[in-house]
PDB file of C-alpha atoms in Angstrom:
ATOM      1  CA  MET A   1       5.602   1.487  53.813  1.00 33.00           C
ATOM      2  CA  SER A   2       2.702   0.317  52.706  1.00 30.00           C
ATOM      3  CA  TYR A   3       2.937   0.824  48.851  1.00 28.00           C
ATOM      4  CA  LEU A   4       6.231  -1.569  48.804  1.00 28.00           C
ATOM      5  CA  GLU A   5       4.456  -4.644  49.995  1.00 31.00           C
ATOM      6  CA  GLY A   6       3.156  -4.459  47.136  1.00 30.00           C
ATOM      7  CA  GLY A   7       1.467  -4.349  43.288  1.00 29.00           C
ATOM      8  CA  PHE A   8      -2.189  -4.252  42.446  1.00 30.00           C
ATOM      9  CA  SER A   9      -3.255  -7.329  39.289  1.00 29.00           C
ATOM     10  CA  ASN A  10      -5.702  -3.958  38.493  1.00 34.00           C
ATOM     11  CA  PRO A  11      -3.338  -1.131  38.652  1.00 37.00           C
ATOM     12  CA  PRO A  12      -5.218   2.365  40.225  1.00 38.00           C
ATOM     13  CA  PHE A  13      -4.507   3.858  37.211  1.00 37.00           C
ATOM     14  CA  SER A  14      -4.763   2.841  33.303  1.00 36.00           C
ATOM     15  CA  GLY A  15      -5.253   5.518  30.876  1.00 34.00           C
ATOM     16  CA  SER A  16      -8.602   6.645  32.674  1.00 35.00           C
ATOM     17  CA  ASP A  17      -6.754   9.843  34.060  1.00 37.00           C
ATOM     18  CA  LYS A  18      -7.763  13.781  33.652  1.00 36.00           C
ATOM     19  CA  SER A  19      -6.086  16.541  34.527  1.00 35.00           C
ATOM     20  CA  MET A  20      -7.488  19.032  36.749  1.00 36.00           C
ATOM     21  CA  ALA A  21      -7.149  21.439  34.092  1.00 36.00           C
ATOM     22  CA  GLY A  22     -10.513  20.878  32.238  1.00 33.00           C
ATOM     23  CA  TRP A  23     -11.912  18.274  34.904  1.00 33.00           C
ATOM     24  CA  LYS A  24     -15.203  17.475  33.541  1.00 31.00           C
ATOM     25  CA  THR A  25     -18.105  14.744  34.938  1.00 34.00           C
ATOM     26  CA  ARG A  26     -21.169  13.966  35.406  1.00 33.00           C
ATOM     27  CA  PRO A  27     -23.501  16.540  37.866  1.00 36.00           C
ATOM     28  CA  PRO A  28     -23.605  15.269  41.169  1.00 40.00           C
ATOM     29  CA  GLY A  29     -26.062  13.611  42.516  1.00 42.00           C
ATOM     30  CA  ARG A  30     -27.612  14.471  45.923  1.00 42.00           C
ATOM     31  CA  SER A  31     -25.638  14.283  48.560  1.00 40.00           C
ATOM     32  CA  PHE A  32     -25.650  13.393  52.407  1.00 41.00           C
ATOM     33  CA  LEU A  33     -26.388  16.910  53.831  1.00 40.00           C
ATOM     34  CA  GLN A  34     -29.120  17.537  51.505  1.00 41.00           C
ATOM     35  CA  MET A  35     -31.030  14.985  53.082  1.00 45.00           C
ATOM     36  CA  ASN A  36     -32.790  15.400  56.520  1.00 49.00           C
ATOM     37  CA  PRO A  37     -32.464  12.481  59.410  1.00 50.00           C
ATOM     38  CA  LEU A  38     -35.450  10.578  58.598  1.00 49.00           C
ATOM     39  CA  PHE A  39     -34.973  10.466  54.518  1.00 45.00           C
ATOM     40  CA  PHE A  40     -31.726   8.724  56.132  1.00 49.00           C
ATOM     41  CA  ALA A  41     -33.264   6.737  58.132  1.00 49.00           C
ATOM     42  CA  VAL A  42     -35.913   5.365  55.460  1.00 46.00           C
ATOM     43  CA  LEU A  43     -33.056   5.002  53.203  1.00 51.00           C
ATOM     44  CA  VAL A  44     -31.581   2.815  56.272  1.00 51.00           C
ATOM     45  CA  THR A  45     -34.343   0.693  56.732  1.00 48.00           C
ATOM     46  CA  LEU A  46     -35.138  -0.146  53.339  1.00 49.00           C
ATOM     47  CA  GLY A  47     -31.173  -0.513  52.022  1.00 61.00           C
ATOM     48  CA  ALA A  48     -29.393  -4.190  51.299  1.00 74.00           C
ATOM     49  CA  PHE A  49     -26.388  -4.458  53.408  1.00 88.00           C
ATOM     50  CA  ALA A  50     -23.532  -7.145  53.515  1.00 93.00           C
ATOM     51  CA  PRO A  51     -23.478  -8.751  56.074  1.00 95.00           C
ATOM     52  CA  ARG A  52     -21.106  -7.488  59.571  1.00 97.00           C
ATOM     53  CA  PRO A  53     -17.652  -9.581  59.260  1.00 98.00           C
ATOM     54  CA  ALA A  54     -15.640 -11.769  61.455  1.00 98.00           C
ATOM     55  CA  GLU A  55     -14.594  -9.395  64.929  1.00 98.00           C
ATOM     56  CA  LEU A  56     -10.922  -9.187  65.173  1.00 98.00           C
ATOM     57  CA  GLU A  57      -9.158 -10.352  68.035  1.00 98.00           C
ATOM     58  CA  LEU A  58      -8.110  -7.822  70.475  1.00 98.00           C
ATOM     59  CA  GLU A  59      -4.254  -7.827  72.215  1.00 98.00           C
ATOM     60  CA  ARG A  60      -3.919  -4.612  73.359  1.00 98.00           C
ATOM     61  CA  ALA A  61      -5.444  -1.159  74.198  1.00 98.00           C
ATOM     62  CA  LEU A  62      -3.439   1.573  74.781  1.00 98.00           C
ATOM     63  CA  PRO A  63      -4.020   4.391  76.019  1.00 98.00           C
ATOM     64  CA  VAL A  64      -2.615   7.781  74.877  1.00 98.00           C
ATOM     65  CA  ASP A  65      -0.559   9.617  77.001  1.00 97.00           C
ATOM     66  CA  GLY A  66       2.087  12.667  76.186  1.00 96.00           C
ATOM     67  CA  LEU A  67       0.395  15.448  74.119  1.00 94.00           C
ATOM     68  CA  ILE A  68      -2.839  17.553  75.894  1.00 92.00           C
ATOM     69  CA  ARG A  69      -6.136  17.578  74.168  1.00 92.00           C
ATOM     70  CA  ALA A  70      -4.082  14.567  71.850  1.00 95.00           C
ATOM     71  CA  GLU A  71      -6.455  14.549  68.396  1.00 95.00           C
ATOM     72  CA  PRO A  72      -5.200  11.794  66.989  1.00 97.00           C
ATOM     73  CA  SER A  73      -5.540  11.561  62.324  1.00 95.00           C
ATOM     74  CA  GLY A  74      -4.165   9.339  60.662  1.00 97.00           C
ATOM     75  CA  LEU A  75      -0.971   6.598  61.008  1.00 98.00           C
ATOM     76  CA  THR A  76       1.878   4.531  59.128  1.00 98.00           C
ATOM     77  CA  ILE A  77       4.809   2.856  60.314  1.00 98.00           C
ATOM     78  CA  ARG A  78       8.607   3.397  59.259  1.00 97.00           C
ATOM     79  CA  ASP A  79      11.297   2.009  60.963  1.00 96.00           C
ATOM     80  CA  GLY A  80       9.069  -1.092  62.734  1.00 97.00           C
ATOM     81  CA  ALA A  81       7.764   2.713  64.958  1.00 98.00           C
ATOM     82  CA  LEU A  82       4.094   3.869  64.636  1.00 98.00           C
ATOM     83  CA  TYR A  83       3.269   7.667  63.338  1.00 98.00           C
ATOM     84  CA  THR A  84       0.721  10.065  63.972  1.00 98.00           C
ATOM     85  CA  VAL A  85      -0.489  13.387  63.548  1.00 97.00           C
ATOM     86  CA  SER A  86      -2.817  15.124  65.201  1.00 95.00           C
ATOM     87  CA  ASP A  87      -5.757  17.890  63.841  1.00 87.00           C
ATOM     88  CA  ASN A  88      -5.339  20.433  67.029  1.00 85.00           C
ATOM     89  CA  HIS A  89      -1.022  20.067  67.036  1.00 91.00           C
ATOM     90  CA  THR A  90      -0.194  20.970  63.795  1.00 91.00           C
ATOM     91  CA  ASP A  91       3.437  21.694  64.510  1.00 93.00           C
ATOM     92  CA  ASP A  92       4.943  17.737  64.376  1.00 96.00           C
ATOM     93  CA  ILE A  93       5.109  14.732  63.296  1.00 97.00           C
ATOM     94  CA  TYR A  94       3.854  12.031  66.020  1.00 98.00           C
ATOM     95  CA  ARG A  95       6.033   9.019  67.324  1.00 98.00           C
ATOM     96  CA  LEU A  96       3.937   6.682  69.440  1.00 98.00           C
ATOM     97  CA  ARG A  97       6.205   5.191  71.733  1.00 98.00           C
ATOM     98  CA  LEU A  98       4.695   1.537  73.138  1.00 98.00           C
ATOM     99  CA  GLU A  99       4.878   0.649  76.832  1.00 98.00           C
ATOM    100  CA  ALA A 100       3.027  -1.922  78.650  1.00 97.00           C
ATOM    101  CA  ASP A 101       0.412   0.433  79.561  1.00 97.00           C
ATOM    102  CA  ARG A 102       0.426   3.126  77.522  1.00 98.00           C
ATOM    103  CA  ALA A 103       1.399   4.632  74.114  1.00 98.00           C
ATOM    104  CA  VAL A 104       3.017   7.531  74.402  1.00 98.00           C
ATOM    105  CA  MET A 105       3.087  10.361  71.551  1.00 98.00           C
ATOM    106  CA  GLU A 106       6.385  11.604  71.308  1.00 98.00           C
ATOM    107  CA  PRO A 107       7.303  14.669  69.284  1.00 97.00           C
ATOM    108  CA  ALA A 108       9.661  13.467  66.589  1.00 97.00           C
ATOM    109  CA  ILE A 109       9.845  15.752  63.312  1.00 96.00           C
ATOM    110  CA  PRO A 110       8.894  19.644  62.947  1.00 94.00           C
ATOM    111  CA  ILE A 111       6.066  20.803  59.541  1.00 94.00           C
ATOM    112  CA  VAL A 112       7.610  23.302  58.402  1.00 90.00           C
ATOM    113  CA  VAL A 113       5.241  24.761  55.769  1.00 90.00           C
ATOM    114  CA  PRO A 114       7.204  26.296  52.524  1.00 84.00           C
ATOM    115  CA  ASP A 115       4.416  29.362  53.078  1.00 87.00           C
ATOM    116  CA  GLY A 116       3.337  29.751  56.749  1.00 82.00           C
ATOM    117  CA  VAL A 117      -0.551  28.495  55.813  1.00 86.00           C
ATOM    118  CA  ARG A 118      -2.425  26.436  59.078  1.00 82.00           C
ATOM    119  CA  GLY A 119      -2.300  22.872  57.107  1.00 85.00           C
ATOM    120  CA  ASP A 120      -4.955  20.743  59.344  1.00 92.00           C
ATOM    121  CA  TYR A 121      -3.369  17.853  58.773  1.00 95.00           C
ATOM    122  CA  GLU A 122      -5.536  13.965  58.690  1.00 95.00           C
ATOM    123  CA  GLY A 123      -3.780  11.951  57.314  1.00 97.00           C
ATOM    124  CA  ILE A 124      -0.090  10.078  57.161  1.00 98.00           C
ATOM    125  CA  THR A 125       1.728   8.239  54.916  1.00 98.00           C
ATOM    126  CA  GLY A 126       5.567   7.251  54.561  1.00 97.00           C
ATOM    127  CA  ASP A 127       7.023   7.349  51.056  1.00 96.00           C
ATOM    128  CA  GLY A 128      10.001   4.873  51.565  1.00 93.00           C
ATOM    129  CA  ASN A 129      12.755   7.118  52.303  1.00 93.00           C
ATOM    130  CA  GLY A 130      11.673   8.197  55.932  1.00 95.00           C
ATOM    131  CA  GLY A 131       9.883  10.979  54.861  1.00 97.00           C
ATOM    132  CA  PHE A 132       5.981  11.407  55.183  1.00 98.00           C
ATOM    133  CA  TYR A 133       3.248  12.757  53.274  1.00 98.00           C
ATOM    134  CA  LEU A 134       0.125  14.551  55.103  1.00 97.00           C
ATOM    135  CA  ALA A 135      -2.969  15.079  53.579  1.00 97.00           C
ATOM    136  CA  SER A 136      -4.141  18.495  54.555  1.00 96.00           C
ATOM    137  CA  GLU A 137      -7.928  18.934  55.109  1.00 95.00           C
ATOM    138  CA  SER A 138      -8.146  22.768  55.605  1.00 94.00           C
ATOM    139  CA  GLN A 139      -5.613  22.891  52.332  1.00 95.00           C
ATOM    140  CA  PHE A 140      -7.130  20.028  49.860  1.00 97.00           C
ATOM    141  CA  ARG A 141      -3.104  19.660  49.145  1.00 97.00           C
ATOM    142  CA  ILE A 142      -0.778  16.819  49.985  1.00 98.00           C
ATOM    143  CA  LEU A 143       2.439  18.185  51.501  1.00 97.00           C
ATOM    144  CA  HIS A 144       5.633  15.749  51.524  1.00 97.00           C
ATOM    145  CA  VAL A 145       7.973  16.041  54.935  1.00 96.00           C
ATOM    146  CA  PRO A 146      11.410  14.885  54.258  1.00 95.00           C
ATOM    147  CA  ASP A 147      13.226  13.319  56.951  1.00 93.00           C
ATOM    148  CA  GLY A 148      14.372  15.633  59.415  1.00 87.00           C
ATOM    149  CA  GLY A 149      11.564  17.889  58.096  1.00 84.00           C
ATOM    150  CA  LYS A 150      12.819  20.824  55.579  1.00 83.00           C
ATOM    151  CA  PRO A 151      12.678  21.619  53.153  1.00 88.00           C
ATOM    152  CA  ALA A 152       8.479  20.559  53.168  1.00 93.00           C
ATOM    153  CA  ALA A 153       6.867  20.552  50.576  1.00 95.00           C
ATOM    154  CA  TRP A 154       3.487  21.195  48.873  1.00 96.00           C
ATOM    155  CA  VAL A 155       3.284  18.273  46.178  1.00 96.00           C
ATOM    156  CA  THR A 156       0.045  18.774  44.322  1.00 97.00           C
ATOM    157  CA  PRO A 157      -1.999  22.464  44.219  1.00 97.00           C
ATOM    158  CA  SER A 158      -5.694  22.482  45.749  1.00 97.00           C
ATOM    159  CA  LEU A 159      -7.651  19.541  44.480  1.00 98.00           C
ATOM    160  CA  GLU A 160     -10.906  21.444  45.675  1.00 98.00           C
ATOM    161  CA  ALA A 161     -12.147  22.212  42.213  1.00 97.00           C
ATOM    162  CA  ALA A 162     -11.729  18.422  41.371  1.00 97.00           C
ATOM    163  CA  GLY A 163     -13.777  16.600  43.725  1.00 97.00           C
ATOM    164  CA  LYS A 164     -15.987  19.319  44.205  1.00 97.00           C
ATOM    165  CA  SER A 165     -17.301  18.442  40.515  1.00 96.00           C
ATOM    166  CA  ALA A 166     -17.069  15.282  40.846  1.00 96.00           C
ATOM    167  CA  GLY A 167     -19.448  15.501  43.965  1.00 96.00           C
ATOM    168  CA  LEU A 168     -16.879  15.398  47.084  1.00 97.00           C
ATOM    169  CA  PHE A 169     -16.695  17.696  49.663  1.00 97.00           C
ATOM    170  CA  GLN A 170     -20.191  19.052  49.818  1.00 94.00           C
ATOM    171  CA  PHE A 171     -20.008  19.706  53.621  1.00 92.00           C
ATOM    172  CA  ARG A 172     -17.895  21.520  56.117  1.00 91.00           C
ATOM    173  CA  GLY A 173     -15.109  19.025  57.647  1.00 89.00           C
ATOM    174  CA  GLY A 174     -16.193  16.408  55.142  1.00 93.00           C
ATOM    175  CA  TYR A 175     -13.128  16.863  53.091  1.00 97.00           C
ATOM    176  CA  PHE A 176      -9.395  15.480  52.958  1.00 97.00           C
ATOM    177  CA  GLU A 177      -9.408  12.036  55.873  1.00 95.00           C
ATOM    178  CA  GLY A 178      -6.573   9.865  54.849  1.00 97.00           C
ATOM    179  CA  ILE A 179      -3.940   9.180  52.712  1.00 98.00           C
ATOM    180  CA  ALA A 180      -1.659   6.161  51.039  1.00 98.00           C
ATOM    181  CA  GLN A 181       1.289   6.200  49.232  1.00 97.00           C
ATOM    182  CA  ILE A 182       0.540   3.162  45.796  1.00 94.00           C
ATOM    183  CA  ASP A 183       4.197   4.499  43.996  1.00 94.00           C
ATOM    184  CA  ALA A 184       6.489   7.346  43.605  1.00 93.00           C
ATOM    185  CA  THR A 185       3.299   9.315  41.621  1.00 96.00           C
ATOM    186  CA  HIS A 186       0.084   8.018  42.381  1.00 97.00           C
ATOM    187  CA  PHE A 187      -1.638   8.644  45.816  1.00 98.00           C
ATOM    188  CA  LEU A 188      -4.827   7.595  47.092  1.00 98.00           C
ATOM    189  CA  LEU A 189      -7.309  10.064  49.709  1.00 98.00           C
ATOM    190  CA  CYS A 190     -10.342   9.406  50.824  1.00 98.00           C
ATOM    191  CA  ALA A 191     -12.843  11.745  51.605  1.00 97.00           C
ATOM    192  CA  GLU A 192     -14.310  11.645  54.862  1.00 97.00           C
ATOM    193  CA  ARG A 193     -18.201  12.184  54.690  1.00 95.00           C
ATOM    194  CA  GLN A 194     -21.747  13.452  53.375  1.00 93.00           C
ATOM    195  CA  PRO A 195     -20.855  12.589  50.562  1.00 95.00           C
ATOM    196  CA  ARG A 196     -17.503   9.953  51.381  1.00 97.00           C
ATOM    197  CA  GLY A 197     -15.711   8.673  48.770  1.00 97.00           C
ATOM    198  CA  LEU A 198     -12.156   8.252  47.206  1.00 98.00           C
ATOM    199  CA  MET A 199      -9.909  10.936  45.001  1.00 98.00           C
ATOM    200  CA  PHE A 200      -7.075   8.856  42.718  1.00 97.00           C
ATOM    201  CA  VAL A 201      -3.795  11.304  42.164  1.00 98.00           C
ATOM    202  CA  ASN A 202      -1.079  11.135  39.721  1.00 98.00           C
ATOM    203  CA  ILE A 203       1.373  14.039  40.428  1.00 97.00           C
ATOM    204  CA  ALA A 204       3.394  12.602  37.473  1.00 97.00           C
ATOM    205  CA  SER A 205       1.358  14.723  35.553  1.00 93.00           C
ATOM    206  CA  VAL A 206       1.433  18.840  35.451  1.00 93.00           C
ATOM    207  CA  PRO A 207      -1.150  19.768  36.702  1.00 94.00           C
ATOM    208  CA  PRO A 208      -1.563  16.571  38.247  1.00 96.00           C
ATOM    209  CA  SER A 209      -4.557  14.225  37.079  1.00 97.00           C
ATOM    210  CA  THR A 210      -7.278  13.151  39.208  1.00 97.00           C
ATOM    211  CA  GLU A 211      -9.820  10.513  39.411  1.00 96.00           C
ATOM    212  CA  SER A 212     -12.434  10.113  42.422  1.00 97.00           C
ATOM    213  CA  PHE A 213     -15.716   8.558  42.709  1.00 96.00           C
ATOM    214  CA  VAL A 214     -18.598   8.784  45.184  1.00 96.00           C
ATOM    215  CA  MET A 215     -19.570   6.230  47.579  1.00 95.00           C
ATOM    216  CA  MET A 216     -22.592   7.478  49.345  1.00 90.00           C
ATOM    217  CA  GLU A 217     -24.391   4.003  49.630  1.00 92.00           C
ATOM    218  CA  PRO A 218     -23.173   1.952  53.891  1.00 95.00           C
ATOM    219  CA  THR A 219     -20.947  -0.720  53.543  1.00 96.00           C
ATOM    220  CA  VAL A 220     -22.977  -2.303  56.336  1.00 96.00           C
ATOM    221  CA  GLN A 221     -25.965  -2.136  58.336  1.00 91.00           C
ATOM    222  CA  PRO A 222     -25.274   1.592  59.916  1.00 87.00           C
ATOM    223  CA  ARG A 223     -25.155   1.962  63.646  1.00 90.00           C
ATOM    224  CA  GLY A 224     -28.430   4.050  64.355  1.00 88.00           C
ATOM    225  CA  LEU A 225     -28.405   7.322  62.084  1.00 87.00           C
ATOM    226  CA  ARG A 226     -24.482   7.407  61.707  1.00 93.00           C
ATOM    227  CA  PHE A 227     -23.567   8.847  58.320  1.00 94.00           C
ATOM    228  CA  PRO A 228     -21.326   5.858  56.394  1.00 96.00           C
ATOM    229  CA  ASP A 229     -17.718   7.456  56.040  1.00 97.00           C
ATOM    230  CA  PHE A 230     -14.272   7.108  54.861  1.00 98.00           C
ATOM    231  CA  THR A 231     -10.960   7.700  57.551  1.00 98.00           C
ATOM    232  CA  ASP A 232      -7.990   6.022  56.734  1.00 98.00           C
ATOM    233  CA  LEU A 233      -5.986   4.261  53.781  1.00 98.00           C
ATOM    234  CA  TRP A 234      -3.347   0.742  53.955  1.00 98.00           C
ATOM    235  CA  VAL A 235      -2.649  -0.301  50.838  1.00 97.00           C
ATOM    236  CA  THR A 236      -0.206  -3.659  51.461  1.00 94.00           C
ATOM    237  CA  GLY A 237       0.145  -7.020  49.545  1.00 91.00           C
ATOM    238  CA  GLY A 238      -1.713  -5.553  46.140  1.00 89.00           C
ATOM    239  CA  ALA A 239      -4.803  -4.796  48.648  1.00 95.00           C
ATOM    240  CA  ILE A 240      -6.399  -1.605  49.314  1.00 97.00           C
ATOM    241  CA  TYR A 241      -8.030  -1.059  52.859  1.00 98.00           C
ATOM    242  CA  VAL A 242      -9.940   2.028  54.116  1.00 98.00           C
ATOM    243  CA  LEU A 243     -11.178   2.632  57.571  1.00 98.00           C
ATOM    244  CA  GLU A 244     -14.664   3.095  58.025  1.00 98.00           C
ATOM    245  CA  ARG A 245     -14.929   4.847  61.579  1.00 97.00           C
ATOM    246  CA  ASN A 246     -19.416   5.073  62.103  1.00 97.00           C
ATOM    247  CA  ALA A 247     -19.638   1.407  60.720  1.00 97.00           C
ATOM    248  CA  GLU A 248     -16.226   0.229  63.287  1.00 98.00           C
ATOM    249  CA  ILE A 249     -15.364  -1.999  60.494  1.00 98.00           C
ATOM    250  CA  ILE A 250     -12.365  -2.032  57.561  1.00 98.00           C
ATOM    251  CA  SER A 251     -12.842  -2.834  54.304  1.00 98.00           C
ATOM    252  CA  ILE A 252     -11.167  -4.032  50.987  1.00 98.00           C
ATOM    253  CA  ILE A 253     -11.495  -1.615  48.041  1.00 97.00           C
ATOM    254  CA  GLU A 254     -11.514  -3.696  45.072  1.00 94.00           C
ATOM    255  CA  ARG A 255     -11.104  -1.372  41.736  1.00 90.00           C
ATOM    256  CA  THR A 256     -11.666  -1.783  38.167  1.00 86.00           C
ATOM    257  CA  GLU A 257     -10.611   0.092  34.853  1.00 83.00           C
ATOM    258  CA  LYS A 258     -14.758   1.542  35.083  1.00 82.00           C
ATOM    259  CA  SER A 259     -15.848   1.021  39.099  1.00 88.00           C
ATOM    260  CA  VAL A 260     -15.105   1.207  42.520  1.00 94.00           C
ATOM    261  CA  THR A 261     -16.892  -1.061  45.326  1.00 95.00           C
ATOM    262  CA  VAL A 262     -16.298  -1.311  48.590  1.00 97.00           C
ATOM    263  CA  ALA A 263     -16.171  -4.723  50.708  1.00 97.00           C
ATOM    264  CA  PRO A 264     -16.829  -5.297  54.580  1.00 98.00           C
ATOM    265  CA  TRP A 265     -13.190  -6.953  55.859  1.00 98.00           C
ATOM    266  CA  ARG A 266     -13.108  -7.412  59.824  1.00 98.00           C
ATOM    267  CA  SER A 267     -14.858  -5.424  62.549  1.00 98.00           C
ATOM    268  CA  PHE A 268     -13.727  -3.944  65.762  1.00 98.00           C
ATOM    269  CA  ARG A 269     -16.381  -3.389  67.099  1.00 98.00           C
ATOM    270  CA  ARG A 270     -17.199  -5.799  70.107  1.00 98.00           C
ATOM    271  CA  THR A 271     -13.679  -3.776  71.357  1.00 98.00           C
ATOM    272  CA  VAL A 272     -15.240   0.056  71.183  1.00 98.00           C
ATOM    273  CA  ASP A 273     -17.953  -1.501  73.329  1.00 97.00           C
ATOM    274  CA  ARG A 274     -16.169  -3.530  75.887  1.00 97.00           C
ATOM    275  CA  GLU A 275     -17.466  -1.713  78.968  1.00 96.00           C
ATOM    276  CA  ASP A 276     -13.745  -1.034  80.367  1.00 96.00           C
ATOM    277  CA  LEU A 277     -12.753   0.428  76.822  1.00 97.00           C
ATOM    278  CA  ARG A 278     -16.375   2.338  75.540  1.00 97.00           C
ATOM    279  CA  TYR A 279     -16.891   5.889  75.485  1.00 97.00           C
ATOM    280  CA  ALA A 280     -19.520   8.092  76.670  1.00 95.00           C
ATOM    281  CA  ASP A 281     -20.474   9.595  73.969  1.00 93.00           C
ATOM    282  CA  GLN A 282     -21.676   7.220  71.188  1.00 90.00           C
ATOM    283  CA  ARG A 283     -22.677   9.478  68.777  1.00 92.00           C
ATOM    284  CA  PHE A 284     -19.994   8.674  66.237  1.00 93.00           C
ATOM    285  CA  GLY A 285     -17.591   6.328  65.591  1.00 96.00           C
ATOM    286  CA  MET A 286     -13.815   7.343  66.949  1.00 97.00           C
ATOM    287  CA  ALA A 287     -10.586   5.126  64.485  1.00 98.00           C
ATOM    288  CA  GLU A 288      -9.340   7.544  62.522  1.00 98.00           C
ATOM    289  CA  GLY A 289      -6.199   5.949  61.744  1.00 98.00           C
ATOM    290  CA  LEU A 290      -5.599   1.959  60.351  1.00 98.00           C
ATOM    291  CA  ALA A 291      -1.610   0.494  60.241  1.00 98.00           C
ATOM    292  CA  PHE A 292      -0.889  -3.047  59.548  1.00 98.00           C
ATOM    293  CA  ASP A 293       2.255  -4.865  60.322  1.00 97.00           C
ATOM    294  CA  ASP A 294       2.748  -8.486  59.487  1.00 96.00           C
ATOM    295  CA  ALA A 295       1.445  -8.972  62.760  1.00 97.00           C
ATOM    296  CA  SER A 296      -0.589  -6.942  64.057  1.00 98.00           C
ATOM    297  CA  VAL A 297      -3.311  -4.105  62.297  1.00 98.00           C
ATOM    298  CA  TYR A 298      -3.511  -0.861  64.839  1.00 98.00           C
ATOM    299  CA  ILE A 299      -6.574   1.761  64.740  1.00 98.00           C
ATOM    300  CA  ILE A 300      -6.338   4.727  66.819  1.00 98.00           C
ATOM    301  CA  LEU A 301      -9.301   6.045  67.919  1.00 98.00           C
ATOM    302  CA  ASP A 302      -9.958  10.510  68.227  1.00 97.00           C
ATOM    303  CA  ASN A 303     -12.231  10.745  71.396  1.00 96.00           C
ATOM    304  CA  ASN A 304     -12.044  14.035  71.080  1.00 93.00           C
ATOM    305  CA  GLY A 305     -12.286  14.885  74.728  1.00 94.00           C
ATOM    306  CA  ALA A 306     -14.708  12.272  75.280  1.00 96.00           C
ATOM    307  CA  SER A 307     -14.491  10.660  78.512  1.00 97.00           C
ATOM    308  CA  ARG A 308     -14.514   6.844  78.857  1.00 96.00           C
ATOM    309  CA  LYS A 309     -17.593   5.240  80.684  1.00 95.00           C
ATOM    310  CA  SER A 310     -15.756   3.499  83.066  1.00 95.00           C
ATOM    311  CA  ASN A 311     -13.985   5.915  84.370  1.00 96.00           C
ATOM    312  CA  LEU A 312     -15.350   9.883  83.258  1.00 95.00           C
ATOM    313  CA  ALA A 313     -11.822  11.551  84.425  1.00 96.00           C
ATOM    314  CA  ASP A 314      -9.800   9.612  81.808  1.00 96.00           C
ATOM    315  CA  VAL A 315     -10.282  11.603  78.601  1.00 96.00           C
ATOM    316  CA  ARG A 316      -7.269  10.196  76.962  1.00 97.00           C
ATOM    317  CA  PRO A 317      -7.269   8.294  73.039  1.00 97.00           C
ATOM    318  CA  LEU A 318      -6.152   5.224  72.053  1.00 98.00           C
ATOM    319  CA  LEU A 319      -4.350   2.928  70.754  1.00 98.00           C
ATOM    320  CA  LEU A 320      -5.873  -0.710  69.957  1.00 98.00           C
ATOM    321  CA  ILE A 321      -3.743  -3.287  68.696  1.00 98.00           C
ATOM    322  CA  PHE A 322      -5.132  -6.676  67.634  1.00 98.00           C
ATOM    323  CA  GLN A 323      -4.154  -9.612  65.607  1.00 98.00           C
ATOM    324  CA  ARG A 324      -3.382  -9.729  61.711  1.00 97.00           C
ATOM    325  CA  GLN A 325      -5.966 -12.324  60.367  1.00 83.00           C
TER     326      GLN A 325
END
């Protein structure tokens, strides 16, 4: 699994954790929620951005079948197979069975939440022992689902207060969207948008300790008035990769003891703009899951029911498989 593939030259936690109890930070800055589109357009015009990175080379694009109204969110790998969760199907973790011309979502592991609350899962990562950790957007918590599904257990209380104190979670629907496990007790979660950001979580502390970063500035030139966002994470070879849906890029997160920066790594815009692949609704990006293996980079698109431009009857999500460079 991702966190087993390498360590960090600069560990994410180095004596700077802050407990949720008594969490203090500087007051949050003005969020994107408070910015009107005209103001954001001015910022985009005046901003200095990194150039767009090189394009990934597409190997295969597979429509996703097997689940009506599937909304895949998050992606991970266990024993060589891809797994995901679906926004509006909260009872199961799904395995993606790859065929020649499609990927099929199959219920693999049941999710039985201990207190019966609806999880609204937006991210998934392996635990290294056959189970999974899920990021719950609605509960602001991490859920552990062991191999076999039972008994599932929350491993954190709500992290909402800690995130809001740091300036995250200012916009409804812009909460946790991706998760990566760094080691047995350390996790990284991303806050989706308005503003986007990162939260490092240490569950060895009681209560868990957190360190959050608000990252409002776009990494590259935005497409129209799309807000910058983060939608998934992957850790491999000592590097943290983050999926930027609206920019249609993968970036690398660089961490020092005092700061976090984001640098563009690869783009997939050329692929999602292909006439045979693009969706009719281009107002927002759609990439919500990211995973790597030795040979490939996998990105899954949640089209929210939008039609493919080349075939308005086709409303299936897409799994994109790229050469790893």
